[in-house]
Amino acid sequence: LCRKGEAATPEQRKKANEDVDLAFDVLRDVARETGLTQYYYYSYDLAQNYYFTTRQVSRAFSLLDKMLKDSEQENDEYGLWQALRFLAQVYQQQSDVLNTRRYLKQCLDLYNTTKDPTIRRQPVTRIYCDLADTYDFQDDSCRLYYNKAFQSAKAHMDTLRCAYYQAQIAAFDKNLKEYHTRRDFCLNDQI
């Protein structure tokens, strides 16, 4: 839009918005024509990300709402999965715990009931961790979701993240033996 530190003029903002909207429409059209629906829904993420980072939050939410409705209308589980994840992420950035939790739970429900192989290949550890983060440490739900995250971890970084959270819980519980075990696991990691 403009040089770093400078505010965009209304004309610059309007032009940038028009460019983003055009790119959004083109990518969606090409994705539809080629049958690559993941890019159709990815176009929503790119556009909403632009609007969110340029502080046009209502436009970002409007796009995500449209994405959600499109995926429901098309009965497209992958699109729904992406919409739920993006909505949870945006609400999380807004510190809206209740909506973050609501969309993360819907995302997990879809993951647990779908037969879509693309969704089933997605890592859910982060979703469980993000859901756990919406609760206080002393809440049983927090611990339940961190345990589910640990059980679902497939990638090394997911396991490391879970060990970090388990160390925090052990410290909170004053379980020094468990804390030192988890802390040492994290500190000795040779990524």
mmCIF file of C-alpha atoms in Angstrom:
data_model
loop_
_atom_site.group_PDB
_atom_site.id
_atom_site.type_symbol
_atom_site.label_atom_id
_atom_site.label_comp_id
_atom_site.label_asym_id
_atom_site.label_seq_id
_atom_site.Cartn_x
_atom_site.Cartn_y
_atom_site.Cartn_z
ATOM 1 C CA LEU A 1 0.000 0.000 0.000
ATOM 2 C CA CYS A 2 2.583 2.541 1.082
ATOM 3 C CA ARG A 3 5.962 2.872 2.761
ATOM 4 C CA LYS A 4 6.436 1.334 6.160
ATOM 5 C CA GLY A 5 5.150 3.614 8.888
ATOM 6 C CA GLU A 6 2.979 5.650 6.532
ATOM 7 C CA ALA A 7 -0.804 5.452 6.564
ATOM 8 C CA ALA A 8 -2.588 4.526 3.353
ATOM 9 C CA THR A 9 -4.660 7.219 1.759
ATOM 10 C CA PRO A 10 -8.319 6.417 1.084
ATOM 11 C CA GLU A 11 -7.490 6.140 -2.635
ATOM 12 C CA GLN A 12 -4.618 3.719 -1.972
ATOM 13 C CA ARG A 13 -6.818 1.631 0.315
ATOM 14 C CA LYS A 14 -9.623 1.545 -2.248
ATOM 15 C CA LYS A 15 -7.229 0.477 -5.032
ATOM 16 C CA ALA A 16 -5.626 -2.204 -2.854
ATOM 17 C CA ASN A 17 -9.059 -3.539 -1.867
ATOM 18 C CA GLU A 18 -10.100 -3.678 -5.529
ATOM 19 C CA ASP A 19 -6.891 -5.560 -6.410
ATOM 20 C CA VAL A 20 -7.428 -8.066 -3.594
ATOM 21 C CA ASP A 21 -11.074 -8.575 -4.566
ATOM 22 C CA LEU A 22 -10.102 -9.147 -8.210
ATOM 23 C CA ALA A 23 -7.373 -11.654 -7.284
ATOM 24 C CA PHE A 24 -9.842 -13.363 -4.939
ATOM 25 C CA ASP A 25 -12.416 -13.734 -7.738
ATOM 26 C CA VAL A 26 -9.841 -14.934 -10.282
ATOM 27 C CA LEU A 27 -8.380 -17.566 -7.944
ATOM 28 C CA ARG A 28 -11.835 -18.844 -7.010
ATOM 29 C CA ASP A 29 -12.837 -19.076 -10.696
ATOM 30 C CA VAL A 30 -9.652 -20.918 -11.689
ATOM 31 C CA ALA A 31 -9.974 -23.263 -8.711
ATOM 32 C CA ARG A 32 -13.576 -24.072 -9.688
ATOM 33 C CA GLU A 33 -12.664 -24.635 -13.345
ATOM 34 C CA THR A 34 -9.799 -26.969 -12.461
ATOM 35 C CA GLY A 35 -11.646 -28.791 -9.687
ATOM 36 C CA LEU A 36 -9.075 -27.791 -7.066
ATOM 37 C CA THR A 37 -11.484 -26.833 -4.316
ATOM 38 C CA GLN A 38 -8.733 -26.465 -1.720
ATOM 39 C CA TYR A 39 -7.573 -23.362 -3.628
ATOM 40 C CA TYR A 40 -11.132 -22.105 -3.884
ATOM 41 C CA TYR A 41 -11.305 -22.002 -0.094
ATOM 42 C CA TYR A 42 -7.701 -20.878 0.253
ATOM 43 C CA SER A 43 -8.622 -17.749 -1.722
ATOM 44 C CA TYR A 44 -10.976 -16.837 1.115
ATOM 45 C CA ASP A 45 -8.150 -17.172 3.603
ATOM 46 C CA LEU A 46 -5.833 -14.974 1.577
ATOM 47 C CA ALA A 47 -8.440 -12.252 1.154
ATOM 48 C CA GLN A 48 -9.644 -12.303 4.762
ATOM 49 C CA ASN A 49 -6.035 -12.243 5.950
ATOM 50 C CA TYR A 50 -5.427 -9.068 3.952
ATOM 51 C CA TYR A 51 -8.565 -7.427 5.342
ATOM 52 C CA PHE A 52 -7.775 -8.501 8.876
ATOM 53 C CA THR A 53 -4.178 -7.238 8.776
ATOM 54 C CA THR A 54 -5.273 -3.922 7.261
ATOM 55 C CA ARG A 55 -7.741 -3.525 10.133
ATOM 56 C CA GLN A 56 -10.829 -4.055 8.014
ATOM 57 C CA VAL A 57 -12.104 -6.660 10.440
ATOM 58 C CA SER A 58 -15.764 -6.503 9.439
ATOM 59 C CA ARG A 59 -14.802 -7.287 5.825
ATOM 60 C CA ALA A 60 -12.646 -10.192 6.991
ATOM 61 C CA PHE A 61 -15.523 -11.617 9.031
ATOM 62 C CA SER A 62 -17.910 -11.067 6.138
ATOM 63 C CA LEU A 63 -15.668 -13.125 3.844
ATOM 64 C CA LEU A 64 -15.349 -15.924 6.394
ATOM 65 C CA ASP A 65 -19.112 -15.949 6.882
ATOM 66 C CA LYS A 66 -19.538 -16.229 3.111
ATOM 67 C CA MET A 67 -16.984 -19.045 3.017
ATOM 68 C CA LEU A 68 -18.889 -20.901 5.718
ATOM 69 C CA LYS A 69 -22.190 -20.470 3.858
ATOM 70 C CA ASP A 70 -20.630 -21.493 0.525
ATOM 71 C CA SER A 71 -19.189 -24.680 1.993
ATOM 72 C CA GLU A 72 -22.480 -25.544 3.710
ATOM 73 C CA GLN A 73 -24.459 -24.853 0.523
ATOM 74 C CA GLU A 74 -22.048 -26.982 -1.538
ATOM 75 C CA ASN A 75 -22.048 -29.641 1.193
ATOM 76 C CA ASP A 76 -18.247 -29.481 1.008
ATOM 77 C CA GLU A 77 -16.700 -30.847 4.194
ATOM 78 C CA TYR A 78 -13.228 -29.623 3.277
ATOM 79 C CA GLY A 79 -14.515 -26.074 2.785
ATOM 80 C CA LEU A 80 -16.401 -26.285 6.060
ATOM 81 C CA TRP A 81 -13.277 -27.581 7.804
ATOM 82 C CA GLN A 82 -11.244 -24.658 6.479
ATOM 83 C CA ALA A 83 -13.945 -22.106 7.335
ATOM 84 C CA LEU A 84 -14.192 -23.363 10.899
ATOM 85 C CA ARG A 85 -10.408 -23.303 11.321
ATOM 86 C CA PHE A 86 -10.084 -19.790 9.896
ATOM 87 C CA LEU A 87 -12.970 -18.480 12.015
ATOM 88 C CA ALA A 88 -11.441 -19.979 15.158
ATOM 89 C CA GLN A 89 -8.101 -18.397 14.300
ATOM 90 C CA VAL A 90 -9.572 -14.943 13.727
ATOM 91 C CA TYR A 91 -11.620 -15.081 16.926
ATOM 92 C CA GLN A 92 -8.529 -16.261 18.787
ATOM 93 C CA GLN A 93 -6.619 -13.216 17.498
ATOM 94 C CA GLN A 94 -9.515 -11.064 18.727
ATOM 95 C CA SER A 95 -9.271 -12.716 22.202
ATOM 96 C CA ASP A 96 -12.872 -13.917 21.874
ATOM 97 C CA VAL A 97 -12.598 -17.117 23.913
ATOM 98 C CA LEU A 98 -16.206 -18.266 23.556
ATOM 99 C CA ASN A 99 -16.316 -18.048 19.760
ATOM 100 C CA THR A 100 -12.822 -19.500 19.463
ATOM 101 C CA ARG A 101 -13.917 -22.448 21.563
ATOM 102 C CA ARG A 102 -17.169 -22.851 19.625
ATOM 103 C CA TYR A 103 -15.463 -23.034 16.224
ATOM 104 C CA LEU A 104 -12.637 -25.265 17.435
ATOM 105 C CA LYS A 105 -15.159 -27.736 18.858
ATOM 106 C CA GLN A 106 -17.087 -27.734 15.592
ATOM 107 C CA CYS A 107 -13.843 -28.325 13.764
ATOM 108 C CA LEU A 108 -13.019 -31.313 15.967
ATOM 109 C CA ASP A 109 -16.550 -32.695 15.589
ATOM 110 C CA LEU A 110 -16.172 -32.541 11.817
ATOM 111 C CA TYR A 111 -12.714 -34.133 11.984
ATOM 112 C CA ASN A 112 -14.052 -36.997 14.098
ATOM 113 C CA THR A 113 -17.033 -37.699 11.813
ATOM 114 C CA THR A 114 -15.682 -37.105 8.306
ATOM 115 C CA LYS A 115 -14.484 -39.674 5.843
ATOM 116 C CA ASP A 116 -12.785 -36.972 3.724
ATOM 117 C CA PRO A 117 -9.167 -38.190 3.373
ATOM 118 C CA THR A 118 -7.781 -34.650 3.032
ATOM 119 C CA ILE A 119 -9.280 -33.655 6.369
ATOM 120 C CA ARG A 120 -8.278 -36.923 8.032
ATOM 121 C CA ARG A 121 -4.636 -36.298 7.051
ATOM 122 C CA GLN A 122 -4.648 -32.912 8.798
ATOM 123 C CA PRO A 123 -2.885 -32.694 12.164
ATOM 124 C CA VAL A 124 -5.339 -31.939 14.959
ATOM 125 C CA THR A 125 -2.781 -31.459 17.727
ATOM 126 C CA ARG A 126 -2.791 -27.701 17.288
ATOM 127 C CA ILE A 127 -6.584 -27.592 17.370
ATOM 128 C CA TYR A 128 -6.603 -29.507 20.658
ATOM 129 C CA CYS A 129 -3.892 -27.209 22.076
ATOM 130 C CA ASP A 130 -5.723 -24.082 20.936
ATOM 131 C CA LEU A 131 -8.925 -25.421 22.491
ATOM 132 C CA ALA A 132 -7.108 -26.196 25.739
ATOM 133 C CA ASP A 133 -5.799 -22.615 25.729
ATOM 134 C CA THR A 134 -9.377 -21.339 25.991
ATOM 135 C CA TYR A 135 -9.593 -22.809 29.518
ATOM 136 C CA ASP A 136 -7.705 -22.060 32.742
ATOM 137 C CA PHE A 137 -4.995 -24.531 33.801
ATOM 138 C CA GLN A 138 -7.026 -25.707 36.774
ATOM 139 C CA ASP A 139 -10.000 -26.535 34.547
ATOM 140 C CA ASP A 140 -10.364 -30.234 33.736
ATOM 141 C CA SER A 141 -11.187 -29.385 30.113
ATOM 142 C CA CYS A 142 -7.796 -27.748 29.694
ATOM 143 C CA ARG A 143 -6.021 -30.889 30.823
ATOM 144 C CA LEU A 144 -8.320 -33.145 28.820
ATOM 145 C CA TYR A 145 -7.582 -31.286 25.572
ATOM 146 C CA TYR A 146 -3.828 -31.152 26.224
ATOM 147 C CA ASN A 147 -3.898 -34.925 26.779
ATOM 148 C CA LYS A 148 -5.829 -35.410 23.537
ATOM 149 C CA ALA A 149 -3.299 -33.177 21.790
ATOM 150 C CA PHE A 150 -0.457 -35.321 23.092
ATOM 151 C CA GLN A 151 -2.224 -38.514 21.969
ATOM 152 C CA SER A 152 -2.814 -37.108 18.485
ATOM 153 C CA ALA A 153 0.726 -35.742 17.996
ATOM 154 C CA LYS A 154 2.396 -37.189 14.934
ATOM 155 C CA ALA A 155 5.008 -34.587 14.074
ATOM 156 C CA HIS A 156 7.982 -33.950 16.320
ATOM 157 C CA MET A 157 7.069 -30.286 16.797
ATOM 158 C CA ASP A 158 3.603 -31.299 17.977
ATOM 159 C CA THR A 159 5.118 -33.634 20.563
ATOM 160 C CA LEU A 160 7.479 -30.884 21.698
ATOM 161 C CA ARG A 161 4.618 -28.413 22.032
ATOM 162 C CA CYS A 162 2.609 -30.880 24.095
ATOM 163 C CA ALA A 163 5.584 -31.579 26.376
ATOM 164 C CA TYR A 164 5.926 -27.829 26.923
ATOM 165 C CA TYR A 165 2.271 -27.549 27.973
ATOM 166 C CA GLN A 166 2.574 -30.604 30.197
ATOM 167 C CA ALA A 167 5.575 -28.972 31.877
ATOM 168 C CA GLN A 168 3.488 -25.874 32.548
ATOM 169 C CA ILE A 169 0.683 -27.933 34.072
ATOM 170 C CA ALA A 170 3.164 -29.879 36.220
ATOM 171 C CA ALA A 171 4.671 -26.598 37.439
ATOM 172 C CA PHE A 172 1.206 -25.274 38.228
ATOM 173 C CA ASP A 173 0.447 -28.495 40.148
ATOM 174 C CA LYS A 174 3.833 -28.259 41.912
ATOM 175 C CA ASN A 175 4.710 -31.732 40.585
ATOM 176 C CA LEU A 176 8.448 -31.086 40.346
ATOM 177 C CA LYS A 177 9.409 -34.551 39.114
ATOM 178 C CA GLU A 178 7.000 -34.346 36.152
ATOM 179 C CA TYR A 179 7.964 -30.730 35.528
ATOM 180 C CA HIS A 180 11.689 -31.553 35.343
ATOM 181 C CA THR A 181 11.057 -34.538 33.065
ATOM 182 C CA ARG A 182 8.992 -32.470 30.599
ATOM 183 C CA ARG A 183 11.251 -29.420 30.856
ATOM 184 C CA ASP A 184 14.375 -31.487 30.217
ATOM 185 C CA PHE A 185 12.707 -33.136 27.231
ATOM 186 C CA CYS A 186 12.063 -29.684 25.747
ATOM 187 C CA LEU A 187 15.486 -28.246 26.611
ATOM 188 C CA ASN A 188 17.403 -31.253 25.302
ATOM 189 C CA ASP A 189 15.616 -31.347 21.983
ATOM 190 C CA GLN A 190 18.007 -31.253 19.025
ATOM 191 C CA ILE A 191 15.592 -30.121 16.298
#
